[in-house]
Amino acid sequence: MLTEVLTALEQGNFQQAEQLLAALSPEDPRVLLCRGQLYLKKERLEEAEADFRQLLRLNCGPKLTQMARCGLEKIEQIRQQQRQQAILETHAVVGVEQQGVLILEGVAAVEQRTILARLLATMFKIDPYTARLLIPSRGWRLIRTGNFAELTVYCQELKRQGFALFCVPFEALTAIPVLQVRYFAALDPQPRVVCTSSLSPEPVELTFAWSQVSQRVEGLLPIFEQVFDRDRQGKVTRKEQIQDHAQCCDLHLFEENQILRFYRGGYQFHQGIPLNQVATVISSDLDLDQNTSWVKWRQLSSLWQQHCGDRPVWQDFTSFAETALDFTELLSKIPPHINLFRREDSPWDAAFMLYSSLAFHRARSGSNR
């Protein structure tokens, strides 16, 4: 009967081949191979791939194994052709020159990570080990930059496989106005802040409502300093170490298409309303010097916790930045909108801007977190 199946496949009589296969034992490796070839001819690629991979796991001898591998190669050739066609069609919509970023969301299940690593390896033409390193168990990871049309096609294909990721054009990452808050001038009847921005270095006042805050993004920016150290031979060496962190918090106002940025080192605690009179005092801070910027920052952060603590908060910046720092060319093109006292510019500042912009785009587009 297998001979009849093969004859039906060669003649293109797929319905007859399917009927013949239904009468045979699916546990027979030869039946599995024929069924995979039938699915391949009908371009039911996921089902064909499942049969060929099952055949490889059964280890049924060199001949069947080689035929299964050939089937998998044909599947990838078809997928590559489909990708190229989809990219050409997407180019016609978004343009050829537009650049973007591809963000992968965490994959906790080990089995899913194995499947995704295989897909990434064939899609990006990298080795499986490198592909596995790209997959976060939680949070986000920037896995690719480049032509936005190509990234869009990759994103759509992986989404069809059940994975969570999103693609953002580069222009969207730098288009959101960022206002750096210097101090609160008033809280009643509505909060009023004094801000500066790259477009207007002169201080300007902005009045908003707490209800306009859609979400928050929080992160810690490391402050590096040059320190002296001695090696085992007693030789003095100079190296860079993290000496402190600057807390940052962005309030996203979707309807106004704005980001209000607060950060320790930029907020002028000695101006505006006294924070200790309007913020909830945290019990653990009672024994601390109330004039330190650390305590004052805690008072400041308690304000948005009081007034918009029920909104979503994005707090996985550090794990995201540790991998995003590898994309130095991308970060060099992103204005950080942070003016910390540093001896040298740090890519961490641009990484926070990237993370916040991605969160803005991700949530505003209506996608699930």
CSV table of C-alpha atoms in Angstrom, one decimal:
chain,number,residue,atom,x,y,z
A,1,MET,CA,0.0,0.0,0.0
A,2,LEU,CA,3.0,2.3,0.6
A,3,THR,CA,3.9,1.9,-3.1
A,4,GLU,CA,0.4,3.1,-3.9
A,5,VAL,CA,0.8,6.1,-1.7
A,6,LEU,CA,4.1,7.0,-3.4
A,7,THR,CA,2.5,6.6,-6.8
A,8,ALA,CA,-0.4,8.9,-5.7
A,9,LEU,CA,2.0,11.5,-4.4
A,10,GLU,CA,4.0,11.5,-7.7
A,11,GLN,CA,0.8,11.9,-9.7
A,12,GLY,CA,-0.4,14.7,-7.5
A,13,ASN,CA,-3.4,12.8,-6.3
A,14,PHE,CA,-3.2,14.0,-2.7
A,15,GLN,CA,-6.7,13.0,-1.7
A,16,GLN,CA,-6.1,9.4,-2.6
A,17,ALA,CA,-2.7,9.4,-0.8
A,18,GLU,CA,-4.3,10.8,2.3
A,19,GLN,CA,-7.0,8.1,2.3
A,20,LEU,CA,-4.4,5.4,1.8
A,21,LEU,CA,-2.3,6.7,4.7
A,22,ALA,CA,-5.3,6.9,7.0
A,23,ALA,CA,-5.6,3.1,6.7
A,24,LEU,CA,-2.0,2.5,7.8
A,25,SER,CA,-0.4,2.5,11.2
A,26,PRO,CA,1.0,6.0,12.0
A,27,GLU,CA,3.7,4.4,14.2
A,28,ASP,CA,5.4,2.9,11.1
A,29,PRO,CA,8.3,5.3,10.3
A,30,ARG,CA,7.7,4.8,6.5
A,31,VAL,CA,4.1,6.0,7.0
A,32,LEU,CA,5.4,9.0,9.0
A,33,LEU,CA,7.8,9.9,6.1
A,34,CYS,CA,5.1,9.5,3.4
A,35,ARG,CA,2.7,11.6,5.5
A,36,GLY,CA,5.3,14.3,5.9
A,37,GLN,CA,5.9,14.3,2.2
A,38,LEU,CA,2.2,14.6,1.6
A,39,TYR,CA,1.9,17.6,3.9
A,40,LEU,CA,5.0,19.2,2.3
A,41,LYS,CA,3.4,18.9,-1.2
A,42,LYS,CA,0.2,20.5,0.2
A,43,GLU,CA,2.4,23.2,1.9
A,44,ARG,CA,1.1,22.3,5.3
A,45,LEU,CA,4.5,23.1,6.6
A,46,GLU,CA,4.0,22.9,10.3
A,47,GLU,CA,2.5,19.5,10.1
A,48,ALA,CA,5.2,18.3,7.7
A,49,GLU,CA,7.9,19.6,9.9
A,50,ALA,CA,6.4,17.8,13.0
A,51,ASP,CA,6.4,14.5,11.1
A,52,PHE,CA,9.9,14.9,9.8
A,53,ARG,CA,11.3,15.8,13.3
A,54,GLN,CA,9.4,12.9,14.8
A,55,LEU,CA,11.1,10.6,12.3
A,56,LEU,CA,14.5,12.0,13.3
A,57,ARG,CA,13.8,11.4,17.0
A,58,LEU,CA,12.9,7.7,16.2
A,59,ASN,CA,16.4,7.2,14.7
A,60,CYS,CA,15.2,4.7,12.0
A,61,GLY,CA,18.3,4.3,10.0
A,62,PRO,CA,20.4,6.4,7.7
A,63,LYS,CA,18.1,6.2,4.6
A,64,LEU,CA,14.9,7.4,6.4
A,65,THR,CA,16.9,9.9,8.4
A,66,GLN,CA,18.4,11.5,5.3
A,67,MET,CA,15.0,11.7,3.6
A,68,ALA,CA,13.6,13.4,6.7
A,69,ARG,CA,16.5,15.9,6.7
A,70,CYS,CA,15.8,16.6,3.0
A,71,GLY,CA,12.2,17.3,3.8
A,72,LEU,CA,13.2,19.8,6.5
A,73,GLU,CA,15.5,21.5,4.1
A,74,LYS,CA,12.7,21.9,1.5
A,75,ILE,CA,10.5,23.3,4.2
A,76,GLU,CA,13.1,26.0,5.1
A,77,GLN,CA,13.5,26.8,1.4
A,78,ILE,CA,9.8,27.3,1.0
A,79,ARG,CA,9.7,29.5,4.2
A,80,GLN,CA,12.6,31.6,3.0
A,81,GLN,CA,10.8,32.2,-0.3
A,82,GLN,CA,7.6,33.2,1.6
A,83,ARG,CA,9.6,35.5,3.8
A,84,GLN,CA,11.2,37.2,0.8
A,85,GLN,CA,7.9,37.7,-0.9
A,86,ALA,CA,6.4,39.1,2.4
A,87,ILE,CA,9.3,41.4,2.8
A,88,LEU,CA,8.9,42.8,-0.7
A,89,GLU,CA,5.2,43.4,0.0
A,90,THR,CA,6.0,45.1,3.3
A,91,HIS,CA,8.6,47.3,1.6
A,92,ALA,CA,5.8,48.6,-0.6
A,93,VAL,CA,3.9,49.7,2.5
A,94,VAL,CA,6.6,51.0,4.9
A,95,GLY,CA,9.4,51.8,2.5
A,96,VAL,CA,12.8,50.2,1.8
A,97,GLU,CA,14.9,52.5,4.0
A,98,GLN,CA,13.0,52.5,7.3
A,99,GLN,CA,14.9,50.9,10.2
A,100,GLY,CA,13.5,49.3,13.3
A,101,VAL,CA,14.1,47.0,16.3
A,102,LEU,CA,12.8,43.6,17.2
A,103,ILE,CA,12.0,42.9,20.9
A,104,LEU,CA,11.5,39.3,22.2
A,105,GLU,CA,9.5,38.8,25.4
A,106,GLY,CA,10.4,36.3,28.1
A,107,VAL,CA,9.8,32.6,27.4
A,108,ALA,CA,9.8,30.6,30.7
A,109,ALA,CA,9.0,27.1,29.4
A,110,VAL,CA,12.1,25.1,28.5
A,111,GLU,CA,10.4,23.2,25.7
A,112,GLN,CA,9.2,26.5,24.2
A,113,ARG,CA,12.7,27.9,24.5
A,114,THR,CA,14.1,24.9,22.5
A,115,ILE,CA,11.6,25.4,19.7
A,116,LEU,CA,12.2,29.1,19.5
A,117,ALA,CA,16.0,28.7,19.5
A,118,ARG,CA,15.6,26.4,16.5
A,119,LEU,CA,13.4,28.9,14.7
A,120,LEU,CA,15.7,31.8,15.4
A,121,ALA,CA,18.7,29.8,14.3
A,122,THR,CA,17.2,29.1,10.9
A,123,MET,CA,15.6,32.5,10.5
A,124,PHE,CA,18.7,34.5,11.3
A,125,LYS,CA,21.2,31.9,10.0
A,126,ILE,CA,23.0,31.6,13.4
A,127,ASP,CA,24.1,28.6,15.4
A,128,PRO,CA,21.6,27.1,17.8
A,129,TYR,CA,23.8,27.9,20.9
A,130,THR,CA,23.8,31.6,20.0
A,131,ALA,CA,20.1,31.5,19.3
A,132,ARG,CA,19.4,30.1,22.8
A,133,LEU,CA,21.4,32.9,24.3
A,134,LEU,CA,19.0,35.4,22.7
A,135,ILE,CA,15.9,34.1,24.5
A,136,PRO,CA,15.1,35.8,27.9
A,137,SER,CA,13.3,33.8,30.6
A,138,ARG,CA,11.5,37.0,31.7
A,139,GLY,CA,11.4,40.6,30.6
A,140,TRP,CA,12.4,41.8,27.2
A,141,ARG,CA,15.4,41.3,25.0
A,142,LEU,CA,16.4,43.4,22.0
A,143,ILE,CA,17.4,40.6,19.6
A,144,ARG,CA,17.7,42.4,16.2
A,145,THR,CA,18.0,45.8,14.6
A,146,GLY,CA,17.8,46.5,10.8
A,147,ASN,CA,15.3,46.9,8.0
A,148,PHE,CA,11.9,47.4,9.5
A,149,ALA,CA,10.1,45.4,6.7
A,150,GLU,CA,12.3,42.4,7.4
A,151,LEU,CA,11.8,42.6,11.1
A,152,THR,CA,8.1,42.9,10.7
A,153,VAL,CA,8.0,39.7,8.7
A,154,TYR,CA,10.1,37.9,11.3
A,155,CYS,CA,7.8,39.2,14.0
A,156,GLN,CA,4.7,38.0,12.3
A,157,GLU,CA,6.1,34.6,11.6
A,158,LEU,CA,7.2,34.0,15.2
A,159,LYS,CA,3.9,35.3,16.5
A,160,ARG,CA,2.1,32.7,14.4
A,161,GLN,CA,4.2,30.1,16.2
A,162,GLY,CA,2.8,31.4,19.5
A,163,PHE,CA,5.7,33.5,20.7
A,164,ALA,CA,5.3,37.1,22.1
A,165,LEU,CA,7.4,39.8,20.5
A,166,PHE,CA,7.0,43.1,18.9
A,167,CYS,CA,8.6,45.3,16.3
A,168,VAL,CA,9.0,49.1,16.5
A,169,PRO,CA,10.3,51.5,13.8
A,170,PHE,CA,13.3,53.5,14.9
A,171,GLU,CA,11.6,56.8,14.2
A,172,ALA,CA,8.9,56.0,16.8
A,173,LEU,CA,11.6,55.6,19.4
A,174,THR,CA,12.8,59.2,19.1
A,175,ALA,CA,9.5,60.9,18.3
A,176,ILE,CA,8.0,61.1,21.8
A,177,PRO,CA,8.6,64.5,23.5
A,178,VAL,CA,10.4,64.1,26.8
A,179,LEU,CA,10.0,66.8,29.5
A,180,GLN,CA,12.6,66.7,32.3
A,181,VAL,CA,10.8,67.7,35.5
A,182,ARG,CA,12.8,70.1,37.7
A,183,TYR,CA,10.3,70.5,40.5
A,184,PHE,CA,6.6,70.6,41.4
A,185,ALA,CA,5.4,74.1,41.5
A,186,ALA,CA,2.0,73.1,42.9
A,187,LEU,CA,-0.2,70.1,43.5
A,188,ASP,CA,-3.7,71.8,44.0
A,189,PRO,CA,-6.0,72.1,42.3
A,190,GLN,CA,-3.9,70.1,39.7
A,191,PRO,CA,-0.2,69.2,39.7
A,192,ARG,CA,1.9,71.8,38.0
A,193,VAL,CA,5.6,71.1,37.2
A,194,VAL,CA,8.5,73.1,35.9
A,195,CYS,CA,10.3,71.3,33.1
A,196,THR,CA,13.0,71.6,30.5
A,197,SER,CA,13.4,69.8,27.3
A,198,SER,CA,15.8,69.5,24.4
A,199,LEU,CA,13.5,71.7,22.4
A,200,SER,CA,13.2,74.3,25.1
A,201,PRO,CA,16.1,74.6,27.5
A,202,GLU,CA,14.4,77.5,29.2
A,203,PRO,CA,12.1,76.3,32.0
A,204,VAL,CA,8.4,75.9,31.1
A,205,GLU,CA,5.4,75.1,33.3
A,206,LEU,CA,3.1,72.2,32.5
A,207,THR,CA,-0.2,71.5,34.3
A,208,PHE,CA,-1.6,67.9,34.1
A,209,ALA,CA,-4.0,65.6,35.9
A,210,TRP,CA,-3.0,62.4,37.7
A,211,SER,CA,-5.7,60.7,35.7
A,212,GLN,CA,-3.7,61.4,32.5
A,213,VAL,CA,-0.8,59.2,33.7
A,214,SER,CA,-1.2,55.9,31.8
A,215,GLN,CA,1.7,54.1,33.2
A,216,ARG,CA,5.2,54.4,34.9
A,217,VAL,CA,8.6,53.2,33.9
A,218,GLU,CA,11.3,53.0,36.6
A,219,GLY,CA,15.0,52.2,36.5
A,220,LEU,CA,18.4,52.6,38.1
A,221,LEU,CA,21.2,54.2,36.1
A,222,PRO,CA,24.7,53.3,37.4
A,223,ILE,CA,27.1,56.1,38.2
A,224,PHE,CA,30.7,55.1,37.3
A,225,GLU,CA,33.8,56.5,38.9
A,226,GLN,CA,37.5,55.9,38.4
A,227,VAL,CA,39.0,54.2,41.4
A,228,PHE,CA,42.5,52.9,42.3
A,229,ASP,CA,43.1,49.3,43.1
A,230,ARG,CA,46.0,47.0,43.9
A,231,ASP,CA,46.5,43.7,42.2
A,232,ARG,CA,48.1,40.6,43.8
A,233,GLN,CA,51.6,42.0,43.1
A,234,GLY,CA,50.8,45.3,44.8
A,235,LYS,CA,50.7,47.2,41.6
A,236,VAL,CA,48.3,50.1,41.6
A,237,THR,CA,45.8,50.0,38.7
A,238,ARG,CA,43.0,52.3,37.7
A,239,LYS,CA,39.5,50.9,36.9
A,240,GLU,CA,36.0,52.0,36.6
A,241,GLN,CA,33.5,50.9,39.2
A,242,ILE,CA,29.8,51.6,40.0
A,243,GLN,CA,29.8,54.0,42.9
A,244,ASP,CA,26.1,55.0,43.0
A,245,HIS,CA,22.8,54.8,41.1
A,246,ALA,CA,20.5,57.5,39.9
A,247,GLN,CA,16.8,56.6,40.2
A,248,CYS,CA,14.6,57.4,37.2
A,249,CYS,CA,10.9,57.4,36.8
A,250,ASP,CA,9.0,58.3,33.6
A,251,LEU,CA,5.3,59.1,33.7
A,252,HIS,CA,3.7,58.3,30.4
A,253,LEU,CA,0.8,60.5,29.2
A,254,PHE,CA,-0.6,58.7,26.2
A,255,GLU,CA,-3.3,61.2,25.2
A,256,GLU,CA,-0.8,64.1,25.3
A,257,ASN,CA,1.9,62.0,23.6
A,258,GLN,CA,4.4,63.0,26.3
A,259,ILE,CA,6.8,61.6,28.8
A,260,LEU,CA,7.4,63.4,32.1
A,261,ARG,CA,10.8,62.3,33.3
A,262,PHE,CA,11.9,62.5,37.0
A,263,TYR,CA,15.4,61.5,38.0
A,264,ARG,CA,17.6,62.0,41.0
A,265,GLY,CA,20.3,64.3,40.0
A,266,GLY,CA,17.9,66.3,37.8
A,267,TYR,CA,15.1,67.1,40.2
A,268,GLN,CA,15.7,70.3,42.2
A,269,PHE,CA,14.6,69.3,45.6
A,270,HIS,CA,15.3,72.7,47.1
A,271,GLN,CA,12.8,74.4,44.8
A,272,GLY,CA,9.0,74.1,44.5
A,273,ILE,CA,6.7,72.6,47.1
A,274,PRO,CA,8.3,70.9,50.2
A,275,LEU,CA,8.0,67.2,49.5
A,276,ASN,CA,8.0,66.3,53.2
A,277,GLN,CA,4.7,68.2,53.6
A,278,VAL,CA,2.8,66.5,50.9
A,279,ALA,CA,4.3,63.0,50.6
A,280,THR,CA,3.6,60.0,52.8
A,281,VAL,CA,6.5,59.6,55.2
A,282,ILE,CA,7.9,56.1,54.9
A,283,SER,CA,8.5,54.6,58.4
A,284,SER,CA,11.9,53.2,57.5
A,285,ASP,CA,13.1,56.7,56.7
A,286,LEU,CA,12.2,58.3,60.0
A,287,ASP,CA,15.6,57.7,61.5
A,288,LEU,CA,17.5,59.0,58.4
A,289,ASP,CA,18.6,62.5,57.6
A,290,GLN,CA,15.6,64.0,55.9
A,291,ASN,CA,17.8,66.3,53.8
A,292,THR,CA,19.5,63.6,51.8
A,293,SER,CA,18.6,63.3,48.1
A,294,TRP,CA,17.9,59.6,48.7
A,295,VAL,CA,15.2,60.3,51.3
A,296,LYS,CA,13.8,63.2,49.2
A,297,TRP,CA,13.6,60.9,46.2
A,298,ARG,CA,11.6,58.4,48.3
A,299,GLN,CA,9.2,61.2,49.2
A,300,LEU,CA,8.9,62.2,45.6
A,301,SER,CA,8.2,58.7,44.4
A,302,SER,CA,5.5,58.3,47.1
A,303,LEU,CA,3.6,61.1,45.3
A,304,TRP,CA,3.0,59.1,42.1
A,305,GLN,CA,2.5,56.0,44.2
A,306,GLN,CA,-0.3,57.8,46.0
A,307,HIS,CA,-2.0,59.3,43.0
A,308,CYS,CA,-1.4,56.7,40.2
A,309,GLY,CA,-0.2,53.6,42.0
A,310,ASP,CA,-2.9,51.6,40.3
A,311,ARG,CA,-1.4,52.1,36.8
A,312,PRO,CA,1.0,49.6,35.2
A,313,VAL,CA,4.7,49.8,36.1
A,314,TRP,CA,7.6,48.6,34.0
A,315,GLN,CA,10.6,47.7,36.2
A,316,ASP,CA,12.8,45.3,34.2
A,317,PHE,CA,15.1,48.0,32.9
A,318,THR,CA,18.4,46.6,34.3
A,319,SER,CA,18.0,43.1,32.7
A,320,PHE,CA,17.0,44.7,29.4
A,321,ALA,CA,19.9,47.2,29.4
A,322,GLU,CA,22.6,44.6,30.2
A,323,THR,CA,21.9,43.1,26.7
A,324,ALA,CA,20.9,46.2,24.9
A,325,LEU,CA,24.3,47.8,25.6
A,326,ASP,CA,25.7,45.5,22.9
A,327,PHE,CA,23.9,47.6,20.3
A,328,THR,CA,26.2,50.5,20.6
A,329,GLU,CA,25.4,52.0,17.1
A,330,LEU,CA,21.7,52.0,17.9
A,331,LEU,CA,22.1,53.6,21.3
A,332,SER,CA,24.4,56.3,19.9
A,333,LYS,CA,21.5,57.5,17.8
A,334,ILE,CA,19.0,57.8,20.7
A,335,PRO,CA,19.0,61.1,22.6
A,336,PRO,CA,19.0,60.1,26.3
A,337,HIS,CA,17.1,63.2,27.6
A,338,ILE,CA,19.0,62.8,30.9
A,339,ASN,CA,21.7,65.2,32.1
A,340,LEU,CA,23.6,63.4,34.9
A,341,PHE,CA,26.9,64.7,36.1
A,342,ARG,CA,29.3,62.2,34.4
A,343,ARG,CA,32.9,62.4,33.4
A,344,GLU,CA,32.0,60.6,30.2
A,345,ASP,CA,28.7,59.9,28.5
A,346,SER,CA,27.2,56.5,29.4
A,347,PRO,CA,25.2,54.3,27.0
A,348,TRP,CA,23.0,53.4,30.1
A,349,ASP,CA,21.2,56.7,29.7
A,350,ALA,CA,20.2,56.0,26.1
A,351,ALA,CA,19.3,52.5,27.1
A,352,PHE,CA,16.8,53.9,29.6
A,353,MET,CA,15.3,56.1,26.9
A,354,LEU,CA,15.1,53.1,24.6
A,355,TYR,CA,13.3,51.0,27.3
A,356,SER,CA,10.9,53.8,28.2
A,357,SER,CA,10.1,54.4,24.5
A,358,LEU,CA,9.5,50.7,23.9
A,359,ALA,CA,7.1,50.6,26.9
A,360,PHE,CA,5.3,53.6,25.6
A,361,HIS,CA,4.9,52.1,22.1
A,362,ARG,CA,4.1,48.6,23.4
A,363,ALA,CA,1.3,49.7,25.8
A,364,ARG,CA,-0.1,52.5,23.6
A,365,SER,CA,-0.5,50.1,20.6
A,366,GLY,CA,-2.9,48.0,22.7
A,367,SER,CA,-0.7,44.9,22.8
A,368,ASN,CA,-0.7,42.7,25.8
A,369,ARG,CA,2.2,43.0,28.2
